[in-house]
PDB file of N, CA and C in Angstrom:
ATOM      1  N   UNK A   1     241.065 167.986  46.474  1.00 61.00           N
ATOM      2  CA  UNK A   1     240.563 166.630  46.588  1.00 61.00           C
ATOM      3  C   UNK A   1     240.388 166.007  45.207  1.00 61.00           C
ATOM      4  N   UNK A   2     240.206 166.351  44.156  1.00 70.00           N
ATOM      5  CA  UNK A   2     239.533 165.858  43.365  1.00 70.00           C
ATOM      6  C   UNK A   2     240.896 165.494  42.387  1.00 70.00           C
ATOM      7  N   UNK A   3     242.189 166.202  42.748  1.00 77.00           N
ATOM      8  CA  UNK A   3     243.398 165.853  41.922  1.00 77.00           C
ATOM      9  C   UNK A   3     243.814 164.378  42.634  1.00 77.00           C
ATOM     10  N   UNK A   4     243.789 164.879  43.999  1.00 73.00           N
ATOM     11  CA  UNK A   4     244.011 163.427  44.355  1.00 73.00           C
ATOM     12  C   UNK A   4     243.289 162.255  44.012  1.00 73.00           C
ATOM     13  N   UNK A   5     241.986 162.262  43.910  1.00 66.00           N
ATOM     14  CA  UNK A   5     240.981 161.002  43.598  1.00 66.00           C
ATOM     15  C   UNK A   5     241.631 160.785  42.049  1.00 66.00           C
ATOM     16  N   UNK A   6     241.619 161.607  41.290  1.00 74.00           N
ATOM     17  CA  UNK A   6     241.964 161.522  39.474  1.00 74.00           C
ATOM     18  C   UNK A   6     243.838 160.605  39.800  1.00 74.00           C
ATOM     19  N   UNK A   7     244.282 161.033  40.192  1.00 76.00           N
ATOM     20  CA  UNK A   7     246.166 160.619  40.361  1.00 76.00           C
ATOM     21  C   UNK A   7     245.981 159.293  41.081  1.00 76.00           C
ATOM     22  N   UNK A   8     244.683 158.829  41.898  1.00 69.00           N
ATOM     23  CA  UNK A   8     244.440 157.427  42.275  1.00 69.00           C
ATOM     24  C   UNK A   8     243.606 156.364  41.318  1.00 69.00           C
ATOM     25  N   UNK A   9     242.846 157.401  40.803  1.00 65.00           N
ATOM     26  CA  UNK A   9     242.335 156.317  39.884  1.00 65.00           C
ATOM     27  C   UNK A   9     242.907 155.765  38.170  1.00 65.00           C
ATOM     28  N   UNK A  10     243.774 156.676  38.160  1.00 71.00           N
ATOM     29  CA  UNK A  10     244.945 156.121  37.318  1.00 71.00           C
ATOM     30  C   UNK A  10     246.092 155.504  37.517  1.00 71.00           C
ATOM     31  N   UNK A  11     246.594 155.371  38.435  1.00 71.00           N
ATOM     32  CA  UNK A  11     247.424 154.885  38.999  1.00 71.00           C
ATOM     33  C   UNK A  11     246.440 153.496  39.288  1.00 71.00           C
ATOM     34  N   UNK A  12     245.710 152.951  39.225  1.00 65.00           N
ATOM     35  CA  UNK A  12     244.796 152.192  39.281  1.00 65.00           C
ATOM     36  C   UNK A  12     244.286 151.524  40.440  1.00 65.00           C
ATOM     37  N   UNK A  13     244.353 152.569  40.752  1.00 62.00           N
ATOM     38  CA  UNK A  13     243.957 152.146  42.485  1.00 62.00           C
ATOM     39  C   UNK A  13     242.165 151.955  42.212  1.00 62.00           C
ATOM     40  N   UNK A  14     241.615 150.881  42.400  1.00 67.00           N
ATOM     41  CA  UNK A  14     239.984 150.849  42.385  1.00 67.00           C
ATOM     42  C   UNK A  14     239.039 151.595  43.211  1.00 67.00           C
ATOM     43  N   UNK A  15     239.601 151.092  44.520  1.00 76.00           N
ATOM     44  CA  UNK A  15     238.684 151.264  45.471  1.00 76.00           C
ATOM     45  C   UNK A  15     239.099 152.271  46.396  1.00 76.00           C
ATOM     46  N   UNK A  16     238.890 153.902  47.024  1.00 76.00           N
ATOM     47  CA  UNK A  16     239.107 154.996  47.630  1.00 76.00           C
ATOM     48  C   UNK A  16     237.919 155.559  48.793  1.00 76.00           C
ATOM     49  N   UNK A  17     238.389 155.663  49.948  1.00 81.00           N
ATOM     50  CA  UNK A  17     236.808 156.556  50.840  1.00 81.00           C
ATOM     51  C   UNK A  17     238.481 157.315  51.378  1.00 81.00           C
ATOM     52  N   UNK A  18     237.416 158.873  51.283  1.00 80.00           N
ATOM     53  CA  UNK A  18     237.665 159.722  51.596  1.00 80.00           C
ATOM     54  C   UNK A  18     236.744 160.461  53.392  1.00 80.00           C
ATOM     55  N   UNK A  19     237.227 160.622  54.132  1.00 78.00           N
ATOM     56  CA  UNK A  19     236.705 161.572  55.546  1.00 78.00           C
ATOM     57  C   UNK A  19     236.424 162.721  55.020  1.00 78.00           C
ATOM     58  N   UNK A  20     235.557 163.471  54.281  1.00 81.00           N
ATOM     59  CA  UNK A  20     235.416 164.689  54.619  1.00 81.00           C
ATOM     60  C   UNK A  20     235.503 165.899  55.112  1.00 81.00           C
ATOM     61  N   UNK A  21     234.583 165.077  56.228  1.00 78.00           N
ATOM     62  CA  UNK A  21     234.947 166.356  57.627  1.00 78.00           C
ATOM     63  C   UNK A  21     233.698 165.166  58.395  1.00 78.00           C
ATOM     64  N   UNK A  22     233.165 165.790  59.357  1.00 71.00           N
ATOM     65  CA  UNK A  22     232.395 164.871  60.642  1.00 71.00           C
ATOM     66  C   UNK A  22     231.287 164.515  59.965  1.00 71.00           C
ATOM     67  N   UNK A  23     230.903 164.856  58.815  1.00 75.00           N
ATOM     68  CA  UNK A  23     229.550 164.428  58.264  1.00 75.00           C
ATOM     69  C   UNK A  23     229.683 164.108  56.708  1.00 75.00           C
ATOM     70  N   UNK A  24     230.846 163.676  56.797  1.00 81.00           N
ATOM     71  CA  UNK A  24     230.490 163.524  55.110  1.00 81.00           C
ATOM     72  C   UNK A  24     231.818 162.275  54.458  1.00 81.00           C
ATOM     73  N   UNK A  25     231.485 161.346  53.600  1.00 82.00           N
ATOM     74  CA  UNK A  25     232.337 160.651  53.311  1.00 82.00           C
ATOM     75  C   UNK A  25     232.717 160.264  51.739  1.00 82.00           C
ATOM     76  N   UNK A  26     233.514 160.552  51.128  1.00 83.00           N
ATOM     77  CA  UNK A  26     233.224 160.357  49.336  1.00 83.00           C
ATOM     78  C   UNK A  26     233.723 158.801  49.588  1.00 83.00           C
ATOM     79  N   UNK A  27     233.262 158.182  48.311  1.00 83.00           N
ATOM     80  CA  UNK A  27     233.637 156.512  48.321  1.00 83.00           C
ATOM     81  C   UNK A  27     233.649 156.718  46.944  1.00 83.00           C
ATOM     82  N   UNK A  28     235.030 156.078  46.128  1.00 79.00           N
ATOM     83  CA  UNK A  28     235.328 156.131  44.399  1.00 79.00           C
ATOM     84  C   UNK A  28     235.640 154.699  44.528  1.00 79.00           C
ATOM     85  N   UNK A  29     235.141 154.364  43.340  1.00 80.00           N
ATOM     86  CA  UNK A  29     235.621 152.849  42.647  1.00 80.00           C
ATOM     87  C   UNK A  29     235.544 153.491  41.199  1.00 80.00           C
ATOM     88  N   UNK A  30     236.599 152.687  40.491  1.00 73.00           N
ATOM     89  CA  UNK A  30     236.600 152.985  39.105  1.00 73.00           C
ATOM     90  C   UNK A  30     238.023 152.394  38.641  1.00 73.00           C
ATOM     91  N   UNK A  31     238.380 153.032  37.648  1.00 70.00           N
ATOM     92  CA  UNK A  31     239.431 152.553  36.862  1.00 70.00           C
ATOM     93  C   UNK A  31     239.794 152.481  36.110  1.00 70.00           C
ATOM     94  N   UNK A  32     240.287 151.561  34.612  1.00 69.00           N
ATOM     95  CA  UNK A  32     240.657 152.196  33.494  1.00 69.00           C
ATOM     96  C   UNK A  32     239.425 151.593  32.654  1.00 69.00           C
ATOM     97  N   UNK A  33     239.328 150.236  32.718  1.00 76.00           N
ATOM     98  CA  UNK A  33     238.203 149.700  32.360  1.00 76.00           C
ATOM     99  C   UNK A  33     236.635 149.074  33.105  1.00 76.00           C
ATOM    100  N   UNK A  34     236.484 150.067  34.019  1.00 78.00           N
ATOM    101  CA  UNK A  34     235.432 149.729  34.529  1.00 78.00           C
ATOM    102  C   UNK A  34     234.580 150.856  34.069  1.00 78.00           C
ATOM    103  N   UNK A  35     232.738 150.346  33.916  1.00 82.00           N
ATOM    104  CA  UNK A  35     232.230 151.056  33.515  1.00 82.00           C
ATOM    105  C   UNK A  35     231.416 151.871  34.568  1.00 82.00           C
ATOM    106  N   UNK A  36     230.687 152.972  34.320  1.00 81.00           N
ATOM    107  CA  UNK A  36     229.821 153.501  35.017  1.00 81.00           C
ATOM    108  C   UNK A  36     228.866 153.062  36.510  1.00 81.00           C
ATOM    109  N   UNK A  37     228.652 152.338  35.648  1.00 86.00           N
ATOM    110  CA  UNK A  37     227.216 151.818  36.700  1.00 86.00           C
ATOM    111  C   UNK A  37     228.194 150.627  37.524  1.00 86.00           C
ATOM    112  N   UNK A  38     228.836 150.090  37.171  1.00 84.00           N
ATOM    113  CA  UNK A  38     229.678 148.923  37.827  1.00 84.00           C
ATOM    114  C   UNK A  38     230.464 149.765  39.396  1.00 84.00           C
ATOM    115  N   UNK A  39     231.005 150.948  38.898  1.00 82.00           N
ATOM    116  CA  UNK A  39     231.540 151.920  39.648  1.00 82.00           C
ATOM    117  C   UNK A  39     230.824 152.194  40.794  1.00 82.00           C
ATOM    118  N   UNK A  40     229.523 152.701  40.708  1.00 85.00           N
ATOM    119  CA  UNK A  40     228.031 153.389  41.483  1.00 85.00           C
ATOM    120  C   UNK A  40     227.581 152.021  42.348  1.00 85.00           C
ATOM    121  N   UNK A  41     227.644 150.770  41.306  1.00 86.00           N
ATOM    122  CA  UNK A  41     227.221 149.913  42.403  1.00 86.00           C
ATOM    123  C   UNK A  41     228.272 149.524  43.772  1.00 86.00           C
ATOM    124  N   UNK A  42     229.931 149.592  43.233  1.00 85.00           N
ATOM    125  CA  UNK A  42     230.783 149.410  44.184  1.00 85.00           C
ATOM    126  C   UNK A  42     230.773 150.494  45.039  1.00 85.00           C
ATOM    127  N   UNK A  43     230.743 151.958  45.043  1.00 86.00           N
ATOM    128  CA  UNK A  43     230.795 152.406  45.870  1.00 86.00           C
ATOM    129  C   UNK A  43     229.450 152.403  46.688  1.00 86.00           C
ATOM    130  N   UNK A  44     228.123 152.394  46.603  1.00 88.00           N
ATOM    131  CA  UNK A  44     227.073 152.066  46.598  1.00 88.00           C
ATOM    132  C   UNK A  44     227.343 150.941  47.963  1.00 88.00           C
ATOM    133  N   UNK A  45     227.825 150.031  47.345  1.00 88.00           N
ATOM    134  CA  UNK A  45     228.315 148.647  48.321  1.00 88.00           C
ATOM    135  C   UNK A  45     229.057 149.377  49.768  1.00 88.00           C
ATOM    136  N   UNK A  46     229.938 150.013  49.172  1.00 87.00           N
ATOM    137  CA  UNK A  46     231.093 150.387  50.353  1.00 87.00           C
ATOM    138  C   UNK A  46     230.056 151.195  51.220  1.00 87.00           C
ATOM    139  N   UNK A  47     229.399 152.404  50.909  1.00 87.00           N
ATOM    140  CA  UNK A  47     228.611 152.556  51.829  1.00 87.00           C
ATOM    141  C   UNK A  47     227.807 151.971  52.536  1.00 87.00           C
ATOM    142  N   UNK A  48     227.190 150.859  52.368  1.00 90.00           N
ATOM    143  CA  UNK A  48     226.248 150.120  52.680  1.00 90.00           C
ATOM    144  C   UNK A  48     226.835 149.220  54.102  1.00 90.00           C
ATOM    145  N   UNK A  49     228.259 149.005  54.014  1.00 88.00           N
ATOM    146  CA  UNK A  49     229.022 148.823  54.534  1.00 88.00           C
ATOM    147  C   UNK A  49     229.599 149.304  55.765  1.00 88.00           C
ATOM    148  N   UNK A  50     229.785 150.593  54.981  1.00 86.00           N
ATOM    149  CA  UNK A  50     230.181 151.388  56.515  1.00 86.00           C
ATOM    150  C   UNK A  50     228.747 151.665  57.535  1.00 86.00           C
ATOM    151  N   UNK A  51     227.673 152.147  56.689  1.00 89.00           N
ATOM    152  CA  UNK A  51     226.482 152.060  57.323  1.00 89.00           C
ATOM    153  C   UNK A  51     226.213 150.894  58.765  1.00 89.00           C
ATOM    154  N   UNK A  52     226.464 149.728  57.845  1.00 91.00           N
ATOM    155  CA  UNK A  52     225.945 148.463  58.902  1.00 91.00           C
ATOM    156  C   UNK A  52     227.139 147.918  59.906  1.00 91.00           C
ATOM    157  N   UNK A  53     228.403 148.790  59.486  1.00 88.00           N
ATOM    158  CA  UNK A  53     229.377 148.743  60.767  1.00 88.00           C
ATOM    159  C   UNK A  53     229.054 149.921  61.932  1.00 88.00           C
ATOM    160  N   UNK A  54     228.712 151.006  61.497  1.00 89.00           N
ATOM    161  CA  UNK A  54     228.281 152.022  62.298  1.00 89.00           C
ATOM    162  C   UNK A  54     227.142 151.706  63.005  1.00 89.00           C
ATOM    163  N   UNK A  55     226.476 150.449  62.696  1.00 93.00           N
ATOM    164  CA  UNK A  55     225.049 150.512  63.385  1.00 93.00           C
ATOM    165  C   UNK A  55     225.084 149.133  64.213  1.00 93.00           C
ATOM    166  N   UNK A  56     226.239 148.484  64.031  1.00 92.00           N
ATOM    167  CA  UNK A  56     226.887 147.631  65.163  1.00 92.00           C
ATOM    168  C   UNK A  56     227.873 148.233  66.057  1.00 92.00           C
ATOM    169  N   UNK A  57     228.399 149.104  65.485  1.00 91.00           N
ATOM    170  CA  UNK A  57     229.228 149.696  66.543  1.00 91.00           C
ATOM    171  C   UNK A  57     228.470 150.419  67.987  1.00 91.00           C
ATOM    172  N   UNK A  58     227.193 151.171  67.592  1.00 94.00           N
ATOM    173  CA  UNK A  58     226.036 151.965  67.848  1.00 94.00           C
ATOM    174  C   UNK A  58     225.491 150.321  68.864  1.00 94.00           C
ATOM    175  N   UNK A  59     224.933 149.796  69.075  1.00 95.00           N
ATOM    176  CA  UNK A  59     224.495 148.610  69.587  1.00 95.00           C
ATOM    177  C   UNK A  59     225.661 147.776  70.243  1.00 95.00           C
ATOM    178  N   UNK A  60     226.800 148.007  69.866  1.00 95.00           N
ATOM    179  CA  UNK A  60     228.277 147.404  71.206  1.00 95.00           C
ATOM    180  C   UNK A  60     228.463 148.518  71.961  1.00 95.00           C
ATOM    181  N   UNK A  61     228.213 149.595  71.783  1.00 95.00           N
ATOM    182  CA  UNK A  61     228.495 150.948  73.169  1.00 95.00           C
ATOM    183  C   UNK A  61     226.994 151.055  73.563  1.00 95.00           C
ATOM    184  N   UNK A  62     225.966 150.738  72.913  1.00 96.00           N
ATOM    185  CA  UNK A  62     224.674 150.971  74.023  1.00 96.00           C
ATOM    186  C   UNK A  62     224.815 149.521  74.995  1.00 96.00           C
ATOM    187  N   UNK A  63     225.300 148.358  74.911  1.00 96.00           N
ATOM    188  CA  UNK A  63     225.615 147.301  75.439  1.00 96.00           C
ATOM    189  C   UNK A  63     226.612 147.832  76.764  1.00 96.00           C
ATOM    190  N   UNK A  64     227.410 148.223  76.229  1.00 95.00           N
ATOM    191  CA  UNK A  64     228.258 148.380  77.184  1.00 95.00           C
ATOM    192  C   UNK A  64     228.088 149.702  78.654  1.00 95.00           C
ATOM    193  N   UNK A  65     227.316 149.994  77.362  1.00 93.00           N
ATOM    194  CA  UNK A  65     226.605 151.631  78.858  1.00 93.00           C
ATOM    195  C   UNK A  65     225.309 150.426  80.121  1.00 93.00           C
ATOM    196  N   UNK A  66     224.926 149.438  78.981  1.00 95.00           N
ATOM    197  CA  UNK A  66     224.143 149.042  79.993  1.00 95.00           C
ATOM    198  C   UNK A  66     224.687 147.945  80.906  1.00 95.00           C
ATOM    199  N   UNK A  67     226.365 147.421  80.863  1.00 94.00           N
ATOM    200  CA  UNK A  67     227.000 146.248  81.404  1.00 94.00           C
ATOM    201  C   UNK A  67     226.739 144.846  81.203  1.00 94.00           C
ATOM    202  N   UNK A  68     226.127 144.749  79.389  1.00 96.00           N
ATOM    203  CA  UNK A  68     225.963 144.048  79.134  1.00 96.00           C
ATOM    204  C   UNK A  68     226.871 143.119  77.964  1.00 96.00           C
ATOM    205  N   UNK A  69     227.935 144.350  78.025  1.00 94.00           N
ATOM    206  CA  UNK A  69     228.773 143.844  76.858  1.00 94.00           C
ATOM    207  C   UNK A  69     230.757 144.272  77.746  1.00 94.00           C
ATOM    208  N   UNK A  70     231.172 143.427  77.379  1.00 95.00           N
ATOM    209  CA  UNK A  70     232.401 144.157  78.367  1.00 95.00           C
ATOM    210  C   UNK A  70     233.396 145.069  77.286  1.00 95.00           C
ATOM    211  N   UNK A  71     233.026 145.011  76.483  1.00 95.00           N
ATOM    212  CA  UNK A  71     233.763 145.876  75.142  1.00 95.00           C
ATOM    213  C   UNK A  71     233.582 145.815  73.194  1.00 95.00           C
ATOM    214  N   UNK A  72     234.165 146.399  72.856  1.00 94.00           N
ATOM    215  CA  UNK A  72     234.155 146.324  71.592  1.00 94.00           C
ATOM    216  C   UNK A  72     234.550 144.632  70.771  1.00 94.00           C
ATOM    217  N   UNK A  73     233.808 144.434  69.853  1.00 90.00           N
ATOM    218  CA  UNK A  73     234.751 142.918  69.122  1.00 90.00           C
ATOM    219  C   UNK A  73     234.448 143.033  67.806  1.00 90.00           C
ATOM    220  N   UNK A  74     235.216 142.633  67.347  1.00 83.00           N
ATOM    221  CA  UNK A  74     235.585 141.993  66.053  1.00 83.00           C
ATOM    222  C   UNK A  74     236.105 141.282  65.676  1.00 83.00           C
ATOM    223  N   UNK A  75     235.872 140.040  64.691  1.00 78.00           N
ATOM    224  CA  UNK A  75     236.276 138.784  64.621  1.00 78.00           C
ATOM    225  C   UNK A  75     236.722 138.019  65.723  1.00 78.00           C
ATOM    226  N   UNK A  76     235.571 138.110  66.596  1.00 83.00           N
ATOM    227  CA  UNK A  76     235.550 137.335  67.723  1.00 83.00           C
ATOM    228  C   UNK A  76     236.812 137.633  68.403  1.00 83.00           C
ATOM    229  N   UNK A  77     237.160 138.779  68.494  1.00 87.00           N
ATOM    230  CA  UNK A  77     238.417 139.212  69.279  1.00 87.00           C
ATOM    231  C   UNK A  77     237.894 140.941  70.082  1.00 87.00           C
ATOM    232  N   UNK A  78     238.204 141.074  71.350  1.00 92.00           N
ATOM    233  CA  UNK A  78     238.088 142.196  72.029  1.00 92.00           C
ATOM    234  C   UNK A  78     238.830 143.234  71.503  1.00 92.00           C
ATOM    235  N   UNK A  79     238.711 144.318  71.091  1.00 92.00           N
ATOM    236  CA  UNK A  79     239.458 145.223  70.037  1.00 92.00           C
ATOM    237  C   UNK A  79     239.434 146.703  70.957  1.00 92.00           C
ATOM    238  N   UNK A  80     238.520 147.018  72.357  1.00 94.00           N
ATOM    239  CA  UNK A  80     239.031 147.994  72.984  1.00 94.00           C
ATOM    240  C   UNK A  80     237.534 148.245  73.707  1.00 94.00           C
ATOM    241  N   UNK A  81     237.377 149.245  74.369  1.00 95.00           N
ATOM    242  CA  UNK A  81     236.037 149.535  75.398  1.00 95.00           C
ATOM    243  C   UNK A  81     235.709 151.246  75.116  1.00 95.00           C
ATOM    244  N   UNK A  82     234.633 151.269  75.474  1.00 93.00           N
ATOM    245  CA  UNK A  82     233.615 152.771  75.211  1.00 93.00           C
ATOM    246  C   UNK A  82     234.794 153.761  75.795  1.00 93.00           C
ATOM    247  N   UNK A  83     235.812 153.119  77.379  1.00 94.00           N
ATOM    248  CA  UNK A  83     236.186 154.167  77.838  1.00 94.00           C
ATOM    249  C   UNK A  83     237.450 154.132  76.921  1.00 94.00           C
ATOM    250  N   UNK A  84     238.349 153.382  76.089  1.00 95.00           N
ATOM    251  CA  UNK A  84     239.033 153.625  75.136  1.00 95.00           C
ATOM    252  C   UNK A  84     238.858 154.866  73.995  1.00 95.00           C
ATOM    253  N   UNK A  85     237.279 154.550  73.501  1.00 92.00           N
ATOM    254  CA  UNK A  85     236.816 155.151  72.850  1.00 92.00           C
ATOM    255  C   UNK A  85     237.182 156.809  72.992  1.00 92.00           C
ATOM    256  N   UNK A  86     236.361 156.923  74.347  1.00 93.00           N
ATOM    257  CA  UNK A  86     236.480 158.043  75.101  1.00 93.00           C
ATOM    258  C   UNK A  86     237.627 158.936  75.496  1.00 93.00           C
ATOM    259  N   UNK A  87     238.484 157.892  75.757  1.00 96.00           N
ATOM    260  CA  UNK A  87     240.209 158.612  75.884  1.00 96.00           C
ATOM    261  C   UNK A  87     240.445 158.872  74.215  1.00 96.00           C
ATOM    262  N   UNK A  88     240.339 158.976  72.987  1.00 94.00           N
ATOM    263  CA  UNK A  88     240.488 159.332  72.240  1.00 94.00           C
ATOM    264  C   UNK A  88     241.507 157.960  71.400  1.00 94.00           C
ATOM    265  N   UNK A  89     241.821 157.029  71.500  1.00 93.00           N
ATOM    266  CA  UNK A  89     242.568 156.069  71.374  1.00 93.00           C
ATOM    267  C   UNK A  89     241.844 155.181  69.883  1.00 93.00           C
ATOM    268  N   UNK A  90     242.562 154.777  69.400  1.00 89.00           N
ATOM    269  CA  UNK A  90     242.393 154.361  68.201  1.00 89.00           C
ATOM    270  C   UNK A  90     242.019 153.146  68.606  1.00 89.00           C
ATOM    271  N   UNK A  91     240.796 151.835  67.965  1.00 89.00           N
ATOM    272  CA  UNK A  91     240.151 150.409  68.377  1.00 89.00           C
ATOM    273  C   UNK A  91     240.439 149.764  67.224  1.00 89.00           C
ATOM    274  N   UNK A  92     240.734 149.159  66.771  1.00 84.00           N
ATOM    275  CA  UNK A  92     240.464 147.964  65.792  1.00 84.00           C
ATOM    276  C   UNK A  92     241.787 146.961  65.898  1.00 84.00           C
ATOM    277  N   UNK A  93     240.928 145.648  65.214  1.00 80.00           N
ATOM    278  CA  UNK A  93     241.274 144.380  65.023  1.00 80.00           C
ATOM    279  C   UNK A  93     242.945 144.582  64.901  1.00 80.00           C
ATOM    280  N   UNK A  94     243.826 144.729  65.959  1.00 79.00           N
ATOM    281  CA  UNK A  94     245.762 144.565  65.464  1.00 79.00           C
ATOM    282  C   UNK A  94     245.787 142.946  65.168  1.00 79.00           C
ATOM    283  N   UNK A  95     245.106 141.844  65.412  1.00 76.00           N
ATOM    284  CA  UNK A  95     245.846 140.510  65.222  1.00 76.00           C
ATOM    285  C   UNK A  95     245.097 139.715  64.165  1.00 76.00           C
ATOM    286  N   UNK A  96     244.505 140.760  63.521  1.00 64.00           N
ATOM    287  CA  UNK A  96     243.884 140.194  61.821  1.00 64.00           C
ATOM    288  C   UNK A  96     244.886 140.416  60.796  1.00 64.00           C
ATOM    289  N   UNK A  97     245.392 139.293  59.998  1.00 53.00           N
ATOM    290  CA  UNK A  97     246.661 140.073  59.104  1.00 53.00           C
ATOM    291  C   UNK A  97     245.896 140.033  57.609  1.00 53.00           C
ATOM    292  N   UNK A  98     244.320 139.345  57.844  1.00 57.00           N
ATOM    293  CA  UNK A  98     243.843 139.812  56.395  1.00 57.00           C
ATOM    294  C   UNK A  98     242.339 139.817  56.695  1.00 57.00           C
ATOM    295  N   UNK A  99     241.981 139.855  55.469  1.00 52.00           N
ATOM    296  CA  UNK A  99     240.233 139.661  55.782  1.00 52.00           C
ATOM    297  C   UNK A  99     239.070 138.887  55.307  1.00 52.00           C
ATOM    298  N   UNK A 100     239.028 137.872  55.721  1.00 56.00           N
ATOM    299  CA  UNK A 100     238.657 136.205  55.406  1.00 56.00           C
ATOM    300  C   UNK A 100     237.021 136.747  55.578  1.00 56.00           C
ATOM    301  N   UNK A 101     236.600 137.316  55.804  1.00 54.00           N
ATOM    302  CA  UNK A 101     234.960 137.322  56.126  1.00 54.00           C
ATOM    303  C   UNK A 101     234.541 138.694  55.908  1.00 54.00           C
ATOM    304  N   UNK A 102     235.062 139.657  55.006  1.00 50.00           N
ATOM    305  CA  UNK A 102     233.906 140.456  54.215  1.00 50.00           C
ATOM    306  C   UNK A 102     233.971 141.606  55.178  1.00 50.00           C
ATOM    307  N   UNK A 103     234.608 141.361  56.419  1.00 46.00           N
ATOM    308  CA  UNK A 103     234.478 142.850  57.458  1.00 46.00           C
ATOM    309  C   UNK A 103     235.188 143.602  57.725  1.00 46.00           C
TER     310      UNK A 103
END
């Protein structure tokens, strides 16, 4: 892992999250001229991020267990349902071709 993160961040790729395994996620920002703390706050950010998507996602499937939500959304578009989820099937936004609002 760590050759790969070094061969991305020269290649100047900024921004990197890594899956772990089921509990764990690395997030790198950096680059050739970015400094330290600039780095810590971006990845810092990215977590903060995934956090407050996970805790909407968490609140659209308790919705939907209670038939109060008819599925998943994002950008005001239906993106798939708990029983999607459940069949193992991949959810997100296919008819966003960029990302105008930060999500």
């Amino acid at each position: 892992m760590k050759g790969e993160v070094e061969k991305r961040l020269k290649q100047g790729q900024i921004r990197n999250a890594f899956l772990l395994n089921s509990h764990g996620v690395l997030f790198t920002n950096g680059g050739k001229d970015m400094d330290a703390l600039t780095a810590l706050h971006g990845s810092l950010a990215d977590v903060d991020t995934v956090e407050w998507n996970a805790k909407i996602a968490y609140k659209q499937t308790v919705l939907q267990m209670n038939g109060m939500l008819d599925g998943y959304y994002g950008e005001d578009t239906k993106i798939g349902t708990w029983d999607d989820v459940k069949a193992g099937k991949a959810i997100y936004n296919k008819h966003m071709s960029e990302n105008k609002n930060g999500d």
